[in-house]
């Protein structure tokens, strides 16, 4: 079946501009996660949505970052007034609920470059 | 101390060798563990899940040691195509998030 999809695959933006990144999770997956990964670094957790519960925003690095998930499916991550340090690959993952619900499946990522 | 720690490597091994990586976790409530493989400039892909003492899939074996709070990944008969970064992740078993290690890089050579 279809995996997690993300768009755009690449985004180049000027410092100070806003960007929106999109994630389409695997159909039926109730949990959705956003991470970012800088070159050669590990995964940095950003935000986690689980069903209708309030999202866990504990990883968002500043108030310039926000995310929403509409209808329990598609999610958008918005970065306002982008800075050069925001350049990274932004990865989305989704999982089912339940004991196997913690097996996360990743999308191909959006490579963001802020010039 | 990081919640999940891994030796970054790189581990350089010849083709055909057996190699093992360890991953330690600090949260004793962790219930589920995962190994992911990440190729350069690609997304992580789930390799193995560990819910009890261990798991085996072909050349790959994962072992969980709850007393010492680590999980290991053993790769037998290494192939050139096994060259990648291997990420370990732990989950506390509640409505929470996975915590990832920073990965161990493996380079298999001729």
PDB file of C-alpha atoms in Angstrom:
ATOM      1  CA  UNK A   1       0.000   0.000   0.000  1.00  0.00           C
ATOM      2  CA  UNK A   2       0.936   3.651  -0.153  1.00  0.00           C
ATOM      3  CA  UNK A   3       3.454   4.866   2.351  1.00  0.00           C
ATOM      4  CA  UNK A   4       3.853   8.237   4.013  1.00  0.00           C
ATOM      5  CA  UNK A   5       4.153  11.003   1.476  1.00  0.00           C
ATOM      6  CA  UNK A   6       5.582  14.474   1.946  1.00  0.00           C
ATOM      7  CA  UNK A   7       5.627  17.553  -0.181  1.00  0.00           C
ATOM      8  CA  UNK A   8       7.506  19.372  -1.446  1.00  0.00           C
ATOM      9  CA  UNK A   9      10.553  17.116  -1.629  1.00  0.00           C
ATOM     10  CA  UNK A  10      12.819  20.144  -1.771  1.00  0.00           C
ATOM     11  CA  UNK A  11      12.211  23.727  -0.777  1.00  0.00           C
ATOM     12  CA  UNK A  12      14.576  26.663  -1.114  1.00  0.00           C
ATOM     13  CA  UNK A  13      13.424  29.848   0.554  1.00  0.00           C
ATOM     14  CA  UNK A  14      14.838  33.206   1.501  1.00  0.00           C
ATOM     15  CA  UNK A  15      15.492  34.079   5.100  1.00  0.00           C
ATOM     16  CA  UNK A  16      12.437  35.681   6.639  1.00  0.00           C
ATOM     17  CA  UNK A  17       9.880  33.953   4.442  1.00  0.00           C
ATOM     18  CA  UNK A  18       7.254  31.538   5.740  1.00  0.00           C
ATOM     19  CA  UNK A  19       7.125  27.918   4.539  1.00  0.00           C
ATOM     20  CA  UNK A  20       4.550  25.149   4.753  1.00  0.00           C
ATOM     21  CA  UNK A  21       5.470  21.497   4.635  1.00  0.00           C
ATOM     22  CA  UNK A  22       2.871  18.811   4.086  1.00  0.00           C
ATOM     23  CA  UNK A  23       2.589  15.229   5.271  1.00  0.00           C
ATOM     24  CA  UNK A  24       0.104  12.565   4.184  1.00  0.00           C
ATOM     25  CA  UNK A  25       0.266   9.643   6.624  1.00  0.00           C
ATOM     26  CA  UNK A  26      -0.453   6.023   5.836  1.00  0.00           C
ATOM     27  CA  UNK A  27      -4.205   5.524   5.629  1.00  0.00           C
ATOM     28  CA  UNK A  28      -5.629   4.411   8.967  1.00  0.00           C
ATOM     29  CA  UNK A  29      -2.629   5.527  11.012  1.00  0.00           C
ATOM     30  CA  UNK A  30      -3.799   7.593  13.951  1.00  0.00           C
ATOM     31  CA  UNK A  31      -0.445   8.868  15.164  1.00  0.00           C
ATOM     32  CA  UNK A  32       1.694  11.346  13.247  1.00  0.00           C
ATOM     33  CA  UNK A  33       5.112  12.725  14.108  1.00  0.00           C
ATOM     34  CA  UNK A  34       7.360  15.449  12.768  1.00  0.00           C
ATOM     35  CA  UNK A  35      11.131  15.313  13.123  1.00  0.00           C
ATOM     36  CA  UNK A  36      13.975  17.254  11.646  1.00  0.00           C
ATOM     37  CA  UNK A  37      17.441  16.058  10.833  1.00  0.00           C
ATOM     38  CA  UNK A  38      20.382  18.282  10.111  1.00  0.00           C
ATOM     39  CA  UNK A  39      23.235  16.975   7.959  1.00  0.00           C
ATOM     40  CA  UNK A  40      25.046  14.186   9.754  1.00  0.00           C
ATOM     41  CA  UNK A  41      22.939  14.561  12.882  1.00  0.00           C
ATOM     42  CA  UNK A  42      20.328  12.443  14.635  1.00  0.00           C
ATOM     43  CA  UNK A  43      16.564  12.853  14.538  1.00  0.00           C
ATOM     44  CA  UNK A  44      15.205  15.817  16.461  1.00  0.00           C
ATOM     45  CA  UNK A  45      11.610  15.332  17.614  1.00  0.00           C
ATOM     46  CA  UNK A  46       9.339  18.286  16.888  1.00  0.00           C
ATOM     47  CA  UNK A  47       5.684  17.409  17.473  1.00  0.00           C
ATOM     48  CA  UNK A  48       3.392  14.384  17.880  1.00  0.00           C
ATOM     49  CA  UNK A  49      -0.322  14.003  17.132  1.00  0.00           C
ATOM     50  CA  UNK A  50      -2.298  11.042  18.482  1.00  0.00           C
ATOM     51  CA  UNK A  51      -5.945  10.787  17.503  1.00  0.00           C
ATOM     52  CA  UNK A  52      -8.034  13.567  19.025  1.00  0.00           C
ATOM     53  CA  UNK A  53      -5.660  14.188  21.917  1.00  0.00           C
ATOM     54  CA  UNK A  54      -3.857  17.466  22.334  1.00  0.00           C
ATOM     55  CA  UNK A  55      -0.581  17.326  20.406  1.00  0.00           C
ATOM     56  CA  UNK A  56       2.743  16.974  22.169  1.00  0.00           C
ATOM     57  CA  UNK A  57       4.536  20.134  21.069  1.00  0.00           C
ATOM     58  CA  UNK A  58       7.453  19.745  23.431  1.00  0.00           C
ATOM     59  CA  UNK A  59      10.030  19.505  20.655  1.00  0.00           C
ATOM     60  CA  UNK A  60       9.151  22.639  18.728  1.00  0.00           C
ATOM     61  CA  UNK A  61      12.297  24.823  18.889  1.00  0.00           C
ATOM     62  CA  UNK A  62      10.568  28.203  18.885  1.00  0.00           C
ATOM     63  CA  UNK A  63       7.217  29.886  18.456  1.00  0.00           C
ATOM     64  CA  UNK A  64       8.025  30.331  14.779  1.00  0.00           C
ATOM     65  CA  UNK A  65       7.168  26.645  14.377  1.00  0.00           C
ATOM     66  CA  UNK A  66       3.610  25.345  14.393  1.00  0.00           C
ATOM     67  CA  UNK A  67       1.795  22.310  13.078  1.00  0.00           C
ATOM     68  CA  UNK A  68      -1.740  21.213  12.608  1.00  0.00           C
ATOM     69  CA  UNK A  69      -3.455  18.044  11.609  1.00  0.00           C
ATOM     70  CA  UNK A  70      -6.782  18.323   9.867  1.00  0.00           C
ATOM     71  CA  UNK A  71      -9.415  15.613  10.045  1.00  0.00           C
ATOM     72  CA  UNK A  72      -7.016  13.252  11.758  1.00  0.00           C
ATOM     73  CA  UNK A  73      -5.090  12.780   8.554  1.00  0.00           C
ATOM     74  CA  UNK A  74      -2.997  15.321   6.635  1.00  0.00           C
ATOM     75  CA  UNK A  75      -0.637  17.497   8.627  1.00  0.00           C
ATOM     76  CA  UNK A  76       1.140  20.718   7.788  1.00  0.00           C
ATOM     77  CA  UNK A  77       4.216  22.068   9.522  1.00  0.00           C
ATOM     78  CA  UNK A  78       4.585  25.828   9.221  1.00  0.00           C
ATOM     79  CA  UNK A  79       7.795  27.721   9.851  1.00  0.00           C
ATOM     80  CA  UNK A  80       7.400  31.490  10.027  1.00  0.00           C
ATOM     81  CA  UNK A  81      10.189  33.994   9.379  1.00  0.00           C
ATOM     82  CA  UNK A  82      12.630  31.249   8.428  1.00  0.00           C
ATOM     83  CA  UNK A  83      16.215  31.467   9.596  1.00  0.00           C
ATOM     84  CA  UNK A  84      19.303  29.816   8.140  1.00  0.00           C
ATOM     85  CA  UNK A  85      19.513  27.454  11.105  1.00  0.00           C
ATOM     86  CA  UNK A  86      16.121  26.047  10.048  1.00  0.00           C
ATOM     87  CA  UNK A  87      17.827  24.401   7.067  1.00  0.00           C
ATOM     88  CA  UNK A  88      17.412  20.657   7.529  1.00  0.00           C
ATOM     89  CA  UNK A  89      15.453  17.656   6.321  1.00  0.00           C
ATOM     90  CA  UNK A  90      11.991  17.593   7.847  1.00  0.00           C
ATOM     91  CA  UNK A  91      10.693  14.053   8.245  1.00  0.00           C
ATOM     92  CA  UNK A  92       7.156  12.957   8.950  1.00  0.00           C
ATOM     93  CA  UNK A  93       6.249   9.539  10.326  1.00  0.00           C
ATOM     94  CA  UNK A  94       3.001   7.790  11.139  1.00  0.00           C
ATOM     95  CA  UNK A  95       1.965   4.764  13.165  1.00  0.00           C
ATOM     96  CA  UNK A  96      -1.077   2.734  14.127  1.00  0.00           C
ATOM     97  CA  UNK A  97      -2.469   2.798  17.636  1.00  0.00           C
ATOM     98  CA  UNK A  98      -1.967  -0.123  19.976  1.00  0.00           C
ATOM     99  CA  UNK A  99       1.048  -2.211  20.861  1.00  0.00           C
ATOM    100  CA  UNK A 100       2.267  -2.276  17.300  1.00  0.00           C
ATOM    101  CA  UNK A 101       1.352   1.365  17.083  1.00  0.00           C
ATOM    102  CA  UNK A 102       4.827   2.379  17.965  1.00  0.00           C
ATOM    103  CA  UNK A 103       6.322   1.087  14.744  1.00  0.00           C
ATOM    104  CA  UNK A 104       6.790   4.340  12.933  1.00  0.00           C
ATOM    105  CA  UNK A 105       6.998   4.577   9.183  1.00  0.00           C
ATOM    106  CA  UNK A 106       8.764   7.561   7.707  1.00  0.00           C
ATOM    107  CA  UNK A 107       8.102   9.627   4.643  1.00  0.00           C
ATOM    108  CA  UNK A 108      10.925  10.641   2.287  1.00  0.00           C
ATOM    109  CA  UNK A 109      11.279  14.045   3.905  1.00  0.00           C
ATOM    110  CA  UNK A 110      11.338  17.642   2.753  1.00  0.00           C
ATOM    111  CA  UNK A 111      14.798  19.133   2.339  1.00  0.00           C
ATOM    112  CA  UNK A 112      14.553  22.780   3.384  1.00  0.00           C
ATOM    113  CA  UNK A 113      17.285  25.237   2.478  1.00  0.00           C
ATOM    114  CA  UNK A 114      17.089  28.781   3.809  1.00  0.00           C
ATOM    115  CA  UNK A 115      19.337  31.206   1.934  1.00  0.00           C
TER     116      UNK A 115
ATOM    117  CA  UNK B   1      22.609  11.584  30.096  1.00  0.00           C
ATOM    118  CA  UNK B   2      20.775  10.976  26.819  1.00  0.00           C
ATOM    119  CA  UNK B   3      17.710   8.741  26.969  1.00  0.00           C
ATOM    120  CA  UNK B   4      19.025   6.521  24.191  1.00  0.00           C
ATOM    121  CA  UNK B   5      22.743   6.298  23.488  1.00  0.00           C
ATOM    122  CA  UNK B   6      24.652   4.700  20.678  1.00  0.00           C
ATOM    123  CA  UNK B   7      28.296   4.517  19.702  1.00  0.00           C
ATOM    124  CA  UNK B   8      28.438   6.677  16.554  1.00  0.00           C
ATOM    125  CA  UNK B   9      31.173   4.510  15.001  1.00  0.00           C
ATOM    126  CA  UNK B  10      32.029   4.143  12.217  1.00  0.00           C
ATOM    127  CA  UNK B  11      32.325   0.398  12.409  1.00  0.00           C
ATOM    128  CA  UNK B  12      34.446  -0.724   9.478  1.00  0.00           C
ATOM    129  CA  UNK B  13      34.128  -4.456   8.815  1.00  0.00           C
ATOM    130  CA  UNK B  14      35.050  -6.724   5.924  1.00  0.00           C
ATOM    131  CA  UNK B  15      32.367  -8.416   3.889  1.00  0.00           C
ATOM    132  CA  UNK B  16      31.276 -11.656   5.541  1.00  0.00           C
ATOM    133  CA  UNK B  17      32.117 -10.534   9.060  1.00  0.00           C
ATOM    134  CA  UNK B  18      29.759 -10.532  12.019  1.00  0.00           C
ATOM    135  CA  UNK B  19      29.232  -7.163  13.685  1.00  0.00           C
ATOM    136  CA  UNK B  20      27.251  -6.117  16.733  1.00  0.00           C
ATOM    137  CA  UNK B  21      26.095  -2.733  17.971  1.00  0.00           C
ATOM    138  CA  UNK B  22      24.747  -1.890  21.390  1.00  0.00           C
ATOM    139  CA  UNK B  23      22.213   0.738  22.336  1.00  0.00           C
ATOM    140  CA  UNK B  24      21.635   1.754  25.956  1.00  0.00           C
ATOM    141  CA  UNK B  25      18.473   3.358  27.272  1.00  0.00           C
ATOM    142  CA  UNK B  26      17.933   5.227  30.514  1.00  0.00           C
ATOM    143  CA  UNK B  27      14.149   4.978  30.947  1.00  0.00           C
ATOM    144  CA  UNK B  28      13.500   1.697  32.752  1.00  0.00           C
ATOM    145  CA  UNK B  29       9.798   1.986  31.799  1.00  0.00           C
ATOM    146  CA  UNK B  30      10.657   1.489  28.130  1.00  0.00           C
ATOM    147  CA  UNK B  31       8.637  -1.399  26.738  1.00  0.00           C
ATOM    148  CA  UNK B  32       9.255  -1.492  23.020  1.00  0.00           C
ATOM    149  CA  UNK B  33      12.442  -1.106  21.064  1.00  0.00           C
ATOM    150  CA  UNK B  34      13.206  -0.678  17.414  1.00  0.00           C
ATOM    151  CA  UNK B  35      16.123  -0.744  15.033  1.00  0.00           C
ATOM    152  CA  UNK B  36      15.957   1.443  11.961  1.00  0.00           C
ATOM    153  CA  UNK B  37      18.311   1.560   9.018  1.00  0.00           C
ATOM    154  CA  UNK B  38      19.057   4.903   7.382  1.00  0.00           C
ATOM    155  CA  UNK B  39      20.931   5.212   4.113  1.00  0.00           C
ATOM    156  CA  UNK B  40      22.670   8.443   3.211  1.00  0.00           C
ATOM    157  CA  UNK B  41      20.174  11.191   2.363  1.00  0.00           C
ATOM    158  CA  UNK B  42      17.236   8.808   2.801  1.00  0.00           C
ATOM    159  CA  UNK B  43      14.567   8.373   5.440  1.00  0.00           C
ATOM    160  CA  UNK B  44      14.911   5.805   8.248  1.00  0.00           C
ATOM    161  CA  UNK B  45      13.369   2.442   7.444  1.00  0.00           C
ATOM    162  CA  UNK B  46      12.148   0.042  10.111  1.00  0.00           C
ATOM    163  CA  UNK B  47      14.466  -2.958  10.357  1.00  0.00           C
ATOM    164  CA  UNK B  48      13.324  -4.818  13.470  1.00  0.00           C
ATOM    165  CA  UNK B  49      10.953  -4.460  16.395  1.00  0.00           C
ATOM    166  CA  UNK B  50      11.708  -5.907  19.840  1.00  0.00           C
ATOM    167  CA  UNK B  51       8.834  -6.343  22.283  1.00  0.00           C
ATOM    168  CA  UNK B  52      10.204  -9.132  24.480  1.00  0.00           C
ATOM    169  CA  UNK B  53      13.643 -10.666  24.786  1.00  0.00           C
ATOM    170  CA  UNK B  54      14.646 -10.514  21.175  1.00  0.00           C
ATOM    171  CA  UNK B  55      13.886 -10.990  17.535  1.00  0.00           C
ATOM    172  CA  UNK B  56      15.585 -12.615  14.576  1.00  0.00           C
ATOM    173  CA  UNK B  57      15.142 -12.012  10.874  1.00  0.00           C
ATOM    174  CA  UNK B  58      17.575 -13.743   8.565  1.00  0.00           C
ATOM    175  CA  UNK B  59      21.057 -12.394   9.175  1.00  0.00           C
ATOM    176  CA  UNK B  60      19.818  -9.891  11.731  1.00  0.00           C
ATOM    177  CA  UNK B  61      19.271 -10.613  15.425  1.00  0.00           C
ATOM    178  CA  UNK B  62      18.170  -8.127  18.065  1.00  0.00           C
ATOM    179  CA  UNK B  63      18.560  -8.928  21.770  1.00  0.00           C
ATOM    180  CA  UNK B  64      17.100  -7.061  24.719  1.00  0.00           C
ATOM    181  CA  UNK B  65      18.790  -7.023  28.117  1.00  0.00           C
ATOM    182  CA  UNK B  66      16.378  -5.335  30.526  1.00  0.00           C
ATOM    183  CA  UNK B  67      18.613  -5.801  33.562  1.00  0.00           C
ATOM    184  CA  UNK B  68      21.409  -3.813  31.955  1.00  0.00           C
ATOM    185  CA  UNK B  69      19.062  -1.642  29.887  1.00  0.00           C
ATOM    186  CA  UNK B  70      20.493  -2.190  26.468  1.00  0.00           C
ATOM    187  CA  UNK B  71      19.513  -3.724  23.178  1.00  0.00           C
ATOM    188  CA  UNK B  72      21.915  -5.080  20.635  1.00  0.00           C
ATOM    189  CA  UNK B  73      21.806  -5.650  16.907  1.00  0.00           C
ATOM    190  CA  UNK B  74      23.879  -8.474  15.457  1.00  0.00           C
ATOM    191  CA  UNK B  75      24.490  -8.699  11.725  1.00  0.00           C
ATOM    192  CA  UNK B  76      25.939 -11.945  10.453  1.00  0.00           C
ATOM    193  CA  UNK B  77      27.651 -12.436   7.088  1.00  0.00           C
ATOM    194  CA  UNK B  78      27.818  -8.701   6.420  1.00  0.00           C
ATOM    195  CA  UNK B  79      27.121  -7.529   2.902  1.00  0.00           C
ATOM    196  CA  UNK B  80      28.324  -4.383   1.197  1.00  0.00           C
ATOM    197  CA  UNK B  81      24.661  -3.362   1.032  1.00  0.00           C
ATOM    198  CA  UNK B  82      24.457  -3.390   4.841  1.00  0.00           C
ATOM    199  CA  UNK B  83      26.517  -0.185   4.886  1.00  0.00           C
ATOM    200  CA  UNK B  84      24.241   2.398   6.479  1.00  0.00           C
ATOM    201  CA  UNK B  85      23.515   4.154   9.753  1.00  0.00           C
ATOM    202  CA  UNK B  86      21.560   2.064  12.258  1.00  0.00           C
ATOM    203  CA  UNK B  87      19.246   3.958  14.596  1.00  0.00           C
ATOM    204  CA  UNK B  88      17.959   2.546  17.844  1.00  0.00           C
ATOM    205  CA  UNK B  89      14.664   3.746  19.352  1.00  0.00           C
ATOM    206  CA  UNK B  90      12.881   3.130  22.652  1.00  0.00           C
ATOM    207  CA  UNK B  91       9.246   3.619  23.599  1.00  0.00           C
ATOM    208  CA  UNK B  92       7.917   3.902  27.172  1.00  0.00           C
ATOM    209  CA  UNK B  93       4.724   2.038  26.327  1.00  0.00           C
ATOM    210  CA  UNK B  94       2.375   4.895  27.064  1.00  0.00           C
ATOM    211  CA  UNK B  95       0.772   7.452  24.768  1.00  0.00           C
ATOM    212  CA  UNK B  96       4.095   9.052  24.119  1.00  0.00           C
ATOM    213  CA  UNK B  97       6.758   9.298  21.524  1.00  0.00           C
ATOM    214  CA  UNK B  98       9.702   7.175  20.459  1.00  0.00           C
ATOM    215  CA  UNK B  99      13.112   8.371  21.541  1.00  0.00           C
ATOM    216  CA  UNK B 100      15.837   7.822  18.973  1.00  0.00           C
ATOM    217  CA  UNK B 101      19.541   7.426  19.400  1.00  0.00           C
ATOM    218  CA  UNK B 102      21.846   9.341  17.107  1.00  0.00           C
ATOM    219  CA  UNK B 103      22.799   6.218  15.180  1.00  0.00           C
ATOM    220  CA  UNK B 104      25.762   3.938  14.556  1.00  0.00           C
ATOM    221  CA  UNK B 105      27.421   4.069  11.188  1.00  0.00           C
ATOM    222  CA  UNK B 106      28.438   0.779   9.584  1.00  0.00           C
ATOM    223  CA  UNK B 107      30.774   0.536   6.602  1.00  0.00           C
ATOM    224  CA  UNK B 108      31.219  -2.907   5.073  1.00  0.00           C
ATOM    225  CA  UNK B 109      34.232  -3.188   2.783  1.00  0.00           C
ATOM    226  CA  UNK B 110      35.579  -5.732   0.299  1.00  0.00           C
TER     227      UNK B 110
END
